[in-house]
Short mmCIF file of C-alpha atoms and ligand atoms in Angstrom, two decimals:
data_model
loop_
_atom_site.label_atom_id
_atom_site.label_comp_id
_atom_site.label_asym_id
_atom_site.label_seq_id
_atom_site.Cartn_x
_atom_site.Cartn_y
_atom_site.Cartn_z
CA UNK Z 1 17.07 -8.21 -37.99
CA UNK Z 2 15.10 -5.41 -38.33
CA UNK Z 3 16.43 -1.70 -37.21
CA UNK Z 4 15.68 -0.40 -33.88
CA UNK Z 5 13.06 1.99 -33.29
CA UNK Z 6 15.10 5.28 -31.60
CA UNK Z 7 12.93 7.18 -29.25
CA UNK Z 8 13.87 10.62 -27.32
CA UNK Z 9 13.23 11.21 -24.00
CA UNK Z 10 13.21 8.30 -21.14
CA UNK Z 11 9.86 9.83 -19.49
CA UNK Z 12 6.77 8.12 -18.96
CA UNK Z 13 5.74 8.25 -22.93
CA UNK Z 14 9.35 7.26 -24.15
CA UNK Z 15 10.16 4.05 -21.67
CA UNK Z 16 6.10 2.95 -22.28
CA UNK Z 17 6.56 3.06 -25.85
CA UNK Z 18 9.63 0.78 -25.98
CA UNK Z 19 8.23 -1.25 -23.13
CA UNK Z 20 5.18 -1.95 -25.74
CA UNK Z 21 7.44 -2.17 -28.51
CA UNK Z 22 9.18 -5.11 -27.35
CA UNK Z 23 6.14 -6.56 -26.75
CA UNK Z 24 5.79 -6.68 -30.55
CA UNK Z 25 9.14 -8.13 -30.65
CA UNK Z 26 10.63 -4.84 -31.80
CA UNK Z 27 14.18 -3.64 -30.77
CA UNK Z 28 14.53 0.27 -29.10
CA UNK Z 29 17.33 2.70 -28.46
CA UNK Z 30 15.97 5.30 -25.84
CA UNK Z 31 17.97 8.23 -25.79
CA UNK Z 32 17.73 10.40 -22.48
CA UNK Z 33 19.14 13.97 -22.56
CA UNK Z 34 19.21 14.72 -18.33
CA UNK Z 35 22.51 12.31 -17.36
CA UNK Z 36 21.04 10.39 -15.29
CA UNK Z 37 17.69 8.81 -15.75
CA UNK Z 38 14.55 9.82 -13.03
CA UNK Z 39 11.50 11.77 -12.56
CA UNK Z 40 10.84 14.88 -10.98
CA UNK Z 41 7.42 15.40 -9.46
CA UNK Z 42 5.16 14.52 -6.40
CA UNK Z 43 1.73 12.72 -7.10
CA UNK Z 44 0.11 11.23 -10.40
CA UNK Z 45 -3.26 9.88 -10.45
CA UNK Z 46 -3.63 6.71 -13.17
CA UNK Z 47 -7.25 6.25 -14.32
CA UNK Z 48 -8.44 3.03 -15.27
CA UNK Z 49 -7.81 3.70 -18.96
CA UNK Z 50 -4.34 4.60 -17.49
CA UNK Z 51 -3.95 1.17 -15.64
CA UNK Z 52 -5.39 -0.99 -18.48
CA UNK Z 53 -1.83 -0.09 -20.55
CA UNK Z 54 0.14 -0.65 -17.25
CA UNK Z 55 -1.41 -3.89 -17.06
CA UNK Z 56 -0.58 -4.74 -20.83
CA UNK Z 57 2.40 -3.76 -20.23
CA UNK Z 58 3.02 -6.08 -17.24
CA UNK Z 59 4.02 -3.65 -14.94
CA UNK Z 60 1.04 -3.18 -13.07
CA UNK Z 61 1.82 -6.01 -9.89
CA UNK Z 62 5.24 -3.75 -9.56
CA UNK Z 63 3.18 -0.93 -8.48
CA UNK Z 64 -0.10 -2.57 -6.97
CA UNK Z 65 2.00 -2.25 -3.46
CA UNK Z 66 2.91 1.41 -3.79
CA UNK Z 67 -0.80 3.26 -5.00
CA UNK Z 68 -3.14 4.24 -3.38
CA UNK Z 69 -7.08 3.77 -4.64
CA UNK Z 70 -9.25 6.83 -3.05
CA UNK Z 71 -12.53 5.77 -2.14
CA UNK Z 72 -13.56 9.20 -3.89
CA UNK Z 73 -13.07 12.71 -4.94
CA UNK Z 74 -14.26 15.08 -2.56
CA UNK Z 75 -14.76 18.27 -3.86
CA UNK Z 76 -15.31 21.53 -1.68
CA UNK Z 77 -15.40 25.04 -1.79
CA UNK Z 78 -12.00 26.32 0.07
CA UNK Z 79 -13.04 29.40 1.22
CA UNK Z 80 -15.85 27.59 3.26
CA UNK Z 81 -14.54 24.39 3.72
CA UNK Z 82 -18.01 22.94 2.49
CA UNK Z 83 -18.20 19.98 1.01
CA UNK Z 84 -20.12 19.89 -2.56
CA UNK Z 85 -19.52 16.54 -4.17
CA UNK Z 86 -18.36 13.44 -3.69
CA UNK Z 87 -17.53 11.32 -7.04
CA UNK Z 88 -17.22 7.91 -6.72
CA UNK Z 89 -13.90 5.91 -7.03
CA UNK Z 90 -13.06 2.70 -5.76
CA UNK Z 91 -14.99 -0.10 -5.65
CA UNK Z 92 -17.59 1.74 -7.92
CA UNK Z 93 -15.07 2.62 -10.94
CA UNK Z 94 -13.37 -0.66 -10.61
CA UNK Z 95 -16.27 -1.86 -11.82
CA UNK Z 96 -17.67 0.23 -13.99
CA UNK Z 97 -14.65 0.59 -16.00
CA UNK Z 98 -12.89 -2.88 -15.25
CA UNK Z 99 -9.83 -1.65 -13.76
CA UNK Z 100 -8.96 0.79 -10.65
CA UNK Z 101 -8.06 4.69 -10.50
CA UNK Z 102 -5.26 4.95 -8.88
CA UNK Z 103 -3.12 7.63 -7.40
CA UNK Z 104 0.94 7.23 -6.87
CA UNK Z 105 4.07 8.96 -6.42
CA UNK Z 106 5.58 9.36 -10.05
CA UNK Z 107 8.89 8.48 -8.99
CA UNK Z 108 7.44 4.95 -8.08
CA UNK Z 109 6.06 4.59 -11.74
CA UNK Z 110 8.81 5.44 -13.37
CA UNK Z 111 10.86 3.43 -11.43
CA UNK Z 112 8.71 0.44 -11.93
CA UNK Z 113 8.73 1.45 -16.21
CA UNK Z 114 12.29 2.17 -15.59
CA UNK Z 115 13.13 -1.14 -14.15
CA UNK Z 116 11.48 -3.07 -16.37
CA UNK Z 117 13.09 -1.08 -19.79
CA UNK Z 118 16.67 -1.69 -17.95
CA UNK Z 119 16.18 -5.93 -17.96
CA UNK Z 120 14.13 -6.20 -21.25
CA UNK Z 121 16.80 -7.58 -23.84
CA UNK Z 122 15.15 -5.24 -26.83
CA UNK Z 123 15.64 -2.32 -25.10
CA UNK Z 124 19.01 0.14 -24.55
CA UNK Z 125 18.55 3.45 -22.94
CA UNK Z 126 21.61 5.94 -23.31
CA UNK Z 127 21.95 8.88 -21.06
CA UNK Z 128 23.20 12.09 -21.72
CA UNK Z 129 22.62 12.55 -25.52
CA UNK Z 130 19.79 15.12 -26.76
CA UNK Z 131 18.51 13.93 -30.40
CA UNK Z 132 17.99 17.09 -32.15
CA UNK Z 133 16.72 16.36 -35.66
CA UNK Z 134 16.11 13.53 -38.19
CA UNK Z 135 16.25 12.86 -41.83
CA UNK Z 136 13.51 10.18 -43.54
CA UNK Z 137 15.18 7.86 -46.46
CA UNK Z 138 12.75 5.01 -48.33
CA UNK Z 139 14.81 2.73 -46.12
CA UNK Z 140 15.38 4.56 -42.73
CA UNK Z 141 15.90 7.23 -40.30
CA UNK Z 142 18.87 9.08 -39.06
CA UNK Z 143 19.24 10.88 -35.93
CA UNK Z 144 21.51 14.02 -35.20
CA UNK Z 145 22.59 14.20 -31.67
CA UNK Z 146 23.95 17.17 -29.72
CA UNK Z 147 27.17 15.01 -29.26
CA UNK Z 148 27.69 15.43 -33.02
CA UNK Z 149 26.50 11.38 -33.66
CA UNK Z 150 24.51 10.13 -36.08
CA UNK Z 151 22.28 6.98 -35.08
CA UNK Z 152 20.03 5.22 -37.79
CA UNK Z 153 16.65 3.27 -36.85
CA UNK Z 154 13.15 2.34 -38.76
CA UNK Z 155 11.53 4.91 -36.97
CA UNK Z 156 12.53 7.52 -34.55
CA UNK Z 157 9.72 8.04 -31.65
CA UNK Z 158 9.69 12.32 -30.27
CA UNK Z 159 8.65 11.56 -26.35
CA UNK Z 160 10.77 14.13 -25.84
CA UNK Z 161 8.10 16.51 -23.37
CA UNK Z 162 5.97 19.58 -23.15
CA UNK Z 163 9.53 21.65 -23.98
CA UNK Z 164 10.27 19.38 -27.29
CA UNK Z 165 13.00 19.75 -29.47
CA UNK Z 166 12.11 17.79 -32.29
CA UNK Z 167 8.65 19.08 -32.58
CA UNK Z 168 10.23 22.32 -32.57
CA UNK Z 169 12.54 21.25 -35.73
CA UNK Z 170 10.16 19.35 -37.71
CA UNK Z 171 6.32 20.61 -36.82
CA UNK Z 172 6.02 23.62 -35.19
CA UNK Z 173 8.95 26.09 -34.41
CA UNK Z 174 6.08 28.09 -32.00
CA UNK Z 175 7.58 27.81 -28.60
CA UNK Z 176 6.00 27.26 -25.50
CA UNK Z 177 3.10 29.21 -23.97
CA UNK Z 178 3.07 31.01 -20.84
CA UNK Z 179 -0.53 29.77 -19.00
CA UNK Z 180 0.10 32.33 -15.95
CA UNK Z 181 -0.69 29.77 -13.75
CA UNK Z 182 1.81 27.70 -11.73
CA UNK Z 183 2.08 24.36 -9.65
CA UNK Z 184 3.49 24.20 -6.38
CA UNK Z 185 3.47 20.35 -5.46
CA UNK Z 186 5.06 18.96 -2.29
CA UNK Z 187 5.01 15.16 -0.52
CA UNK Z 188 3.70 15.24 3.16
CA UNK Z 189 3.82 12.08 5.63
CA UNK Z 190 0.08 11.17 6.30
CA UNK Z 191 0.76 11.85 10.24
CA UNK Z 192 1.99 15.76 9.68
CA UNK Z 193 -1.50 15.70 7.39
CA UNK Z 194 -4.40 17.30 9.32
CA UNK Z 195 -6.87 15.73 7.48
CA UNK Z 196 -8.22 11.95 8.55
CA UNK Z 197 -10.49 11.47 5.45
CA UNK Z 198 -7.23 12.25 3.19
CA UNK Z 199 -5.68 8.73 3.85
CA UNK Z 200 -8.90 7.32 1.98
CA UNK Z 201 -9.73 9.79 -0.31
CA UNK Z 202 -9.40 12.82 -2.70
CA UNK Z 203 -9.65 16.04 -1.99
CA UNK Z 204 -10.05 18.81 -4.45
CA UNK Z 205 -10.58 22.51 -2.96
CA UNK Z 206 -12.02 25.44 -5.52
CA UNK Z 207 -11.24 29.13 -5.64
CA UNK Z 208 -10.99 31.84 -7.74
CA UNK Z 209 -8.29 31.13 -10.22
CA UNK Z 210 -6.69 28.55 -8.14
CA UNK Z 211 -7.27 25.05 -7.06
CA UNK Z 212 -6.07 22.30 -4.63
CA UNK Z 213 -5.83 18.82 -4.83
CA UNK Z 214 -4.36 16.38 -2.92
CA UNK Z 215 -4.27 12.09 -2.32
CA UNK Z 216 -2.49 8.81 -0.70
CA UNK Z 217 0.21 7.64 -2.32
CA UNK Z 218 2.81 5.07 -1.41
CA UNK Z 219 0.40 2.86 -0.02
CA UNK Z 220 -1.24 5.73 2.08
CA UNK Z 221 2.18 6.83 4.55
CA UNK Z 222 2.02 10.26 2.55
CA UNK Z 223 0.01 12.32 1.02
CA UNK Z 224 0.77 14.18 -2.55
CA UNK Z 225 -0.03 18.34 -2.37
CA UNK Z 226 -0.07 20.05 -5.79
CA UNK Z 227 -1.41 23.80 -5.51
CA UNK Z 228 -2.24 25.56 -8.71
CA UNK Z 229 -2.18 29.49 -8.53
CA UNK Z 230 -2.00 32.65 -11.12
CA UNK Z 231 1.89 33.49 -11.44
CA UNK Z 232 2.43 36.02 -13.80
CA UNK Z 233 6.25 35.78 -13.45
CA UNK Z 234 5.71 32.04 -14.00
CA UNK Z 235 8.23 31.72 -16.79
CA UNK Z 236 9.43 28.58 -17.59
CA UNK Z 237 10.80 27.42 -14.00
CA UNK Z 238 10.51 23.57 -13.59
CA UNK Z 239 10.88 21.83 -10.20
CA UNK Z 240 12.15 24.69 -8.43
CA UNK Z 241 12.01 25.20 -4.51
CA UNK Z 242 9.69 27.01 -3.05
CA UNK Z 243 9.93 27.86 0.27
CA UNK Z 244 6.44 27.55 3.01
CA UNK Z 245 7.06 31.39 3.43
CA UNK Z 246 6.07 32.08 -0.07
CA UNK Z 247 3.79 29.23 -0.10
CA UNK Z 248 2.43 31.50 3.61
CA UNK Z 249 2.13 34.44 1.11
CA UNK Z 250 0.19 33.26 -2.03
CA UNK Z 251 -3.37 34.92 -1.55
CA UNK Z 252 -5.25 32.00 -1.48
CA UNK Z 253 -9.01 32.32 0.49
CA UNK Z 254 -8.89 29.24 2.23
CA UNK Z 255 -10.24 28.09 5.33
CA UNK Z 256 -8.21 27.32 8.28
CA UNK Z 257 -8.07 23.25 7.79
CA UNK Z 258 -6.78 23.66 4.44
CA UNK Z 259 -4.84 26.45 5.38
CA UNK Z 260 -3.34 24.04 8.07
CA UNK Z 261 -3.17 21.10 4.92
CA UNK Z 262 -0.53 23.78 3.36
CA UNK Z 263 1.42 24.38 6.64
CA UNK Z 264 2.08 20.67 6.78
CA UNK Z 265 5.06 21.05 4.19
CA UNK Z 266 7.87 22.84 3.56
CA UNK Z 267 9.61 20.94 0.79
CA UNK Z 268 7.18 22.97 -2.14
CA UNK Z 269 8.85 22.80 -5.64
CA UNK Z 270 7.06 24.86 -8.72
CA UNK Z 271 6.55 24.16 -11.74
CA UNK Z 272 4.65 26.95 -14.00
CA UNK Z 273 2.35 25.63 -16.52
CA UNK Z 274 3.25 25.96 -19.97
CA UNK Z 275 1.23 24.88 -23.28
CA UNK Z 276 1.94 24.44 -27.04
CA UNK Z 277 -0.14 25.09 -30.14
CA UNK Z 278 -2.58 21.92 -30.59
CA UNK Z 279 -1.11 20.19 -33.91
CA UNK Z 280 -3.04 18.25 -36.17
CA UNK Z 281 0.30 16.12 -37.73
CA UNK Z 282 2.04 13.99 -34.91
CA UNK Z 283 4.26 12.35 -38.11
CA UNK Z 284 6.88 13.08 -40.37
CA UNK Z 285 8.08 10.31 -42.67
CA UNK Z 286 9.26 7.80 -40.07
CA UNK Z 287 9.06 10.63 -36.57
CA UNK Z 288 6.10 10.75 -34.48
CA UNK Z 289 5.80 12.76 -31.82
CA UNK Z 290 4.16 10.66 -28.69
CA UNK Z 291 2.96 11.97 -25.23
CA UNK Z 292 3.47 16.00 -23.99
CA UNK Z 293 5.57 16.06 -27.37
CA UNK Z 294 2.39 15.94 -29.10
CA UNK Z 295 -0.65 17.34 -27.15
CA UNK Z 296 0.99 19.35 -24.14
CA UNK Z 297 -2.29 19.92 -21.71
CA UNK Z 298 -3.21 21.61 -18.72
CA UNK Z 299 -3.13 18.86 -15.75
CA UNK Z 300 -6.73 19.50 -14.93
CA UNK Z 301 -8.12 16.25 -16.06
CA UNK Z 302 -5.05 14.40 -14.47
CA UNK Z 303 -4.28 12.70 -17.97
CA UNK Z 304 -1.19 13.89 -19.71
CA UNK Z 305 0.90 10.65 -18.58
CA UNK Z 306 -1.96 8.27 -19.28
CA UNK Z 307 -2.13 9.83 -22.65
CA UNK Z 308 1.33 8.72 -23.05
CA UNK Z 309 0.52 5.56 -21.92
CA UNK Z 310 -2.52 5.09 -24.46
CA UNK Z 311 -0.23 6.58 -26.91
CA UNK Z 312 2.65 4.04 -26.68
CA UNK Z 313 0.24 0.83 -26.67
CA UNK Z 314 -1.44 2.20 -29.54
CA UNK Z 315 1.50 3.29 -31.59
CA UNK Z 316 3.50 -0.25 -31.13
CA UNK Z 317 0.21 -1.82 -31.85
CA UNK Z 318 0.20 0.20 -35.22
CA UNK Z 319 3.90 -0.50 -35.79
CA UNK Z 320 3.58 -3.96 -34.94
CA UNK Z 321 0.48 -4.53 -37.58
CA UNK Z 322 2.77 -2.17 -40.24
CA UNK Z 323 5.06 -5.06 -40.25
CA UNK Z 324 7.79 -3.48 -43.04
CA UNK Z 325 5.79 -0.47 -43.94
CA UNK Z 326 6.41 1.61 -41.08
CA UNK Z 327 5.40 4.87 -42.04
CA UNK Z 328 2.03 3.80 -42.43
CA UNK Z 329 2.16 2.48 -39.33
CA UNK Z 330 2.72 5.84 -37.80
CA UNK Z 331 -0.42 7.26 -39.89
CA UNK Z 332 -2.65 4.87 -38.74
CA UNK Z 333 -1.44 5.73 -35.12
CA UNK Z 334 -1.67 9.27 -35.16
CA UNK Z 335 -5.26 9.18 -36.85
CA UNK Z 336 -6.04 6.55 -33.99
CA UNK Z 337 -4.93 9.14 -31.48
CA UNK Z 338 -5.89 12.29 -32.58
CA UNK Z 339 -9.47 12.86 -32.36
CA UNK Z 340 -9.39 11.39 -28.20
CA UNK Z 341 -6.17 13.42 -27.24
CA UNK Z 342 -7.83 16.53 -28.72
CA UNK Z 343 -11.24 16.20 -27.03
CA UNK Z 344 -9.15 15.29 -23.66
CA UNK Z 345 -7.35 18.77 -24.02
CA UNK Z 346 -10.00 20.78 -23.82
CA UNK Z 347 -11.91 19.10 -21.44
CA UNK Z 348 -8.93 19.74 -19.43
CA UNK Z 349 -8.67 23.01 -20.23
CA UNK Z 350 -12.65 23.38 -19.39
CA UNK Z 351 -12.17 21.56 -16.13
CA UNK Z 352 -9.36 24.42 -15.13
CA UNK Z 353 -12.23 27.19 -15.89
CA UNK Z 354 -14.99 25.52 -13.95
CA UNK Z 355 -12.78 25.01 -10.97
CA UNK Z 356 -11.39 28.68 -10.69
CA UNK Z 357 -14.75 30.19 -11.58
CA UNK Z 358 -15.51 33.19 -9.36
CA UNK Z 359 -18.51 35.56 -7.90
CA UNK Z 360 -22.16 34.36 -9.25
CA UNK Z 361 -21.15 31.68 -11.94
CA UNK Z 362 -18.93 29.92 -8.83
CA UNK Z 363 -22.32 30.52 -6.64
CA UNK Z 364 -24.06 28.60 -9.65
CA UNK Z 365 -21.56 25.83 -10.10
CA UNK Z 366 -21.51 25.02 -6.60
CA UNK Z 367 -25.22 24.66 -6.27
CA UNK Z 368 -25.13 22.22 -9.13
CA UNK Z 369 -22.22 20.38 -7.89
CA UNK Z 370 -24.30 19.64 -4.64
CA UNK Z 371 -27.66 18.43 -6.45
CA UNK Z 372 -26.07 16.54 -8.90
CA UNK Z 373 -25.47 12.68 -7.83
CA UNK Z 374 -21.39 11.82 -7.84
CA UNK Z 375 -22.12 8.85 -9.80
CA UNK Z 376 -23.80 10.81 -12.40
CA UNK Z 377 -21.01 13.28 -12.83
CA UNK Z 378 -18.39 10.64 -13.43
CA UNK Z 379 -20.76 8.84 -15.64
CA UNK Z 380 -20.14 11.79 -17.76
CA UNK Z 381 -16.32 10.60 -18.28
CA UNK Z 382 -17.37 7.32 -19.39
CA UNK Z 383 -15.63 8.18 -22.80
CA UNK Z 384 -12.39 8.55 -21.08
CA UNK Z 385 -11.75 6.32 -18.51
CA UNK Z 386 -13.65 3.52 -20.21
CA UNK Z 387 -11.37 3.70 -23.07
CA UNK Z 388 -10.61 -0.20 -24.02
CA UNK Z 389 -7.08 -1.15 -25.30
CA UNK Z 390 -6.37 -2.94 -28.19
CA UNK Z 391 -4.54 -6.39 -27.64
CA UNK Z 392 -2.32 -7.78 -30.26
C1 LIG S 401 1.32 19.73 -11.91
C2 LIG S 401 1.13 18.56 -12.82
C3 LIG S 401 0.36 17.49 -12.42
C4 LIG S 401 0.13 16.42 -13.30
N1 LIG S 401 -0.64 15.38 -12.87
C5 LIG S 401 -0.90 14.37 -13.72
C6 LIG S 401 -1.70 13.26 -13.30
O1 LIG S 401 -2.18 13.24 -12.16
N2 LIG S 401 -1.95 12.26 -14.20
C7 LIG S 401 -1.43 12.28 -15.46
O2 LIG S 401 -1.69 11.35 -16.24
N3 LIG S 401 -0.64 13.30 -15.87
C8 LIG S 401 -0.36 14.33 -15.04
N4 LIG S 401 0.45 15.35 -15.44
C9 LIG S 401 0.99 15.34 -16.81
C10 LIG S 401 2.22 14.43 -16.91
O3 LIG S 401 3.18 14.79 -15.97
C11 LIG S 401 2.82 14.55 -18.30
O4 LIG S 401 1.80 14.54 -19.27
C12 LIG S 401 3.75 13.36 -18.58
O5 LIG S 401 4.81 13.36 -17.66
C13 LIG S 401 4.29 13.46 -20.01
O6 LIG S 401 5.19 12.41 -20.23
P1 LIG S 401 6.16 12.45 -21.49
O7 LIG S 401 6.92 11.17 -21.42
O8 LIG S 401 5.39 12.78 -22.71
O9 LIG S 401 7.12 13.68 -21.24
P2 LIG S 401 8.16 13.98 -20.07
O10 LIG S 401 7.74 13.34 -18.80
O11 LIG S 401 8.39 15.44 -20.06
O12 LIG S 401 9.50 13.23 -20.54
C14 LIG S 401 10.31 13.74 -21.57
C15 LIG S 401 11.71 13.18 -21.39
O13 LIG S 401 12.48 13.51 -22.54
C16 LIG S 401 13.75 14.02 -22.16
N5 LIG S 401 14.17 14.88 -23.28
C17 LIG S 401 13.72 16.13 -23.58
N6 LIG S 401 14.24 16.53 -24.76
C18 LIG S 401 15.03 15.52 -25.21
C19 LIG S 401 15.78 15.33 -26.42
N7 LIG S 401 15.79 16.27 -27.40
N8 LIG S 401 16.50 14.19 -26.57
C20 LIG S 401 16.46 13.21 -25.60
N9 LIG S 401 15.73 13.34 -24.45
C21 LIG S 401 14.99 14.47 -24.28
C22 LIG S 401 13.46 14.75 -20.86
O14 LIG S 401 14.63 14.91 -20.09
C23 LIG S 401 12.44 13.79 -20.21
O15 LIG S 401 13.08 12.77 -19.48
C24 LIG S 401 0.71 16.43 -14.60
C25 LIG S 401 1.52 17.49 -14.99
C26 LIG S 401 1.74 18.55 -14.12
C27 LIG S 401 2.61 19.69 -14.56
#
């Protein structure tokens, strides 16, 4: 029998990559440093590049029931309240791209990728242990753990976040990087939502140096709320309460239906927005970094988990082919991965500028935004959600 693959970290990236390892027949020991195993988070939107690896995966019918699929993206100004866009979703991506965009609650996916890891006989997922380094041999891998074990696999997979520990050890000791922006996110039931359109749709809402967005998820009985603002004491809180008093306070110029859209919660957690240096080596002998672990981005594109998701079919794809060579297997992955993840964090990173733009250039952009045609703008991201997946 061959060794298992170990991967770190029992997120999104870490339970897709042993889901589409065992696909290849390959064994997997996810190790999980939080003691019990679940996501944090409100809302996560899956484009179709996102939903063709779900569907590989054979997860996809588990979560059909519990997404929503927005007819569109409306965008608008949110001082105004005028609407300057609507991009097409829907029936019109489905199409276009062969599968849908869909938005969820993350819990629900990773419960579904969760599920599926627990009954798959390849794969065991141990909580409570943080891997914190690893040594290469010809023959293998061995793992440190902060427990003081040593565990020994083929390959040892780093899906271990944005806040990585591995990456830290064995790439690049630079630590995270303050953004000054943070996310407040929150879940509201559809009927405390003001908005009718919401149920069907997307709504994004553009101001200086801050932008809303919000969608249906679980089947369309709530709505997910994520607020992005400038917080220069941002630090590095994750998921922690924020109360509809401070939420009352940010000074946000928004018009009084979105200002009511931000009343309709009180349950706001915050997250502030951190980054890493890009990297241009994802492996080490027989680690690869996978998902946030490799190319942290700013969630302005919406595709840091679907990244992950591309990332772990393409890297069990590669392992699978390497048969017993599987540090070439890694290569070939990361120089499969590179180049796209790359171009998708800066477009991210461009998308965050355009949104908070301010004075004239916003003046410009919004002018634009209303003669362009929708379809034409998401024609633009052709080369991202029409991404095709390899098949073994
Ligand atoms: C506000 C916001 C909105 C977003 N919206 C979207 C969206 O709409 N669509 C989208 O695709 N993406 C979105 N993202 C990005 C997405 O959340 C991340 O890219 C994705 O969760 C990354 O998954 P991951 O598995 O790489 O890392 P994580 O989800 O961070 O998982 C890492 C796991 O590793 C564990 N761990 C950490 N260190 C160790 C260790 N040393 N040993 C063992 N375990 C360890 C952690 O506890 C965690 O469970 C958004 C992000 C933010 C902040």
């Amino acid at each position: 029998m061959p060794q298992p693959i170990l991967i770190a970290g029992a997120g999104i990236g870490g339970l897709a990559s042993a889901l589409a390892l065992a696909k290849h027949g390959r064994s997997c020991r996810i190790f999980e440093r939080r003691a019990t195993v679940a996501e944090d988070g409100a809302g996560i939107q899956i484009s179709p590049n996102g939903v063709k690896v779900l569907r590989a995966l054979g997860v996809a019918d588990d979560i059909a029931a519990r997404v929503g699929t927005p007819d569109a993206i409306l965008v608008h100004d949110a001082k105004t309240g005028t609407r300057l866009q609507s991009l097409p979703l829907g029936h019109w991506i489905n199409q276009r791209h062969g599968a849908p965009y869909w938005v969820a609650h993350r819990a629900d996916l990773h419960a579904v990728l969760y599920d599926r890891a627990r009954r798959s006989p390849e794969i065991s997922i141990e909580t409570g242990v943080t891997l914190l380094s690893a040594l290469t041999t010809d023959e293998q891998v061995s793992v440190i753990s902060s427990n003081g074990l040593a565990y020994t696999g083929a390959a040892l997979i780093a899906a271990d976040g944005v806040r990585s520990t591995l990456r830290a050890r064995h790439f690049d000791a630079s630590p995270v990087r303050a953004t000054g922006l943070s996310a407040a996110r929150a879940v509201i039931p559809m009927r405390d939502f003001p908005l009718a359109w919401a149920q069907r749709n997307t709504g994004v809402w553009m101001m200086p140096s801050a932008h809303i967005v919000h969608y249906p998820v679980r089947g369309g009985t709530d709505i997910a709320m994520v607020v992005i603002f400038p917080d220069p004491t941002g630090g590095d809180s994750w998921s922690e309460p924020f109360s509809a008093d401070q939420m009352d306070a940010l000074p946000l110029p928004v018009c009084r239906e979105l200002r009511d859209c931000l009343r309709a919660s009180t349950q706001w957690r915050r997250w502030s927005l951190v980054t890493r240096n890009p990297l241009d080596t994802w492996v080490h002998g027989r680690t690869a970094l996978l998902g946030d672990a490799a190319h942290a981005m700013l969630p302005f594109l919406a595709q840091g988990a679907v990244m992950a998701l591309e990332d772990a079919w393409t890297l069990a794809a590669c392992i699978g082919a390497s048969k017993a060579h599987i540090p070439e297997g890694l290569v070939s992955y990361q120089s499969q991965r590179l180049a796209r993840s790359a171009r998708v964090v800066k477009t991210a990173a461009r998308n965050g500028q355009i949104y908070h733009l301010s004075g004239l250039a916003a003046t410009a952009r919004n002018a634009s935004l209303r003669w362009l045609s929708g379809a034409r703008v998401m024609a633009a991201y052709d080369w991202l959600y029409g991404h095709e997946i390899a098949h073994p």
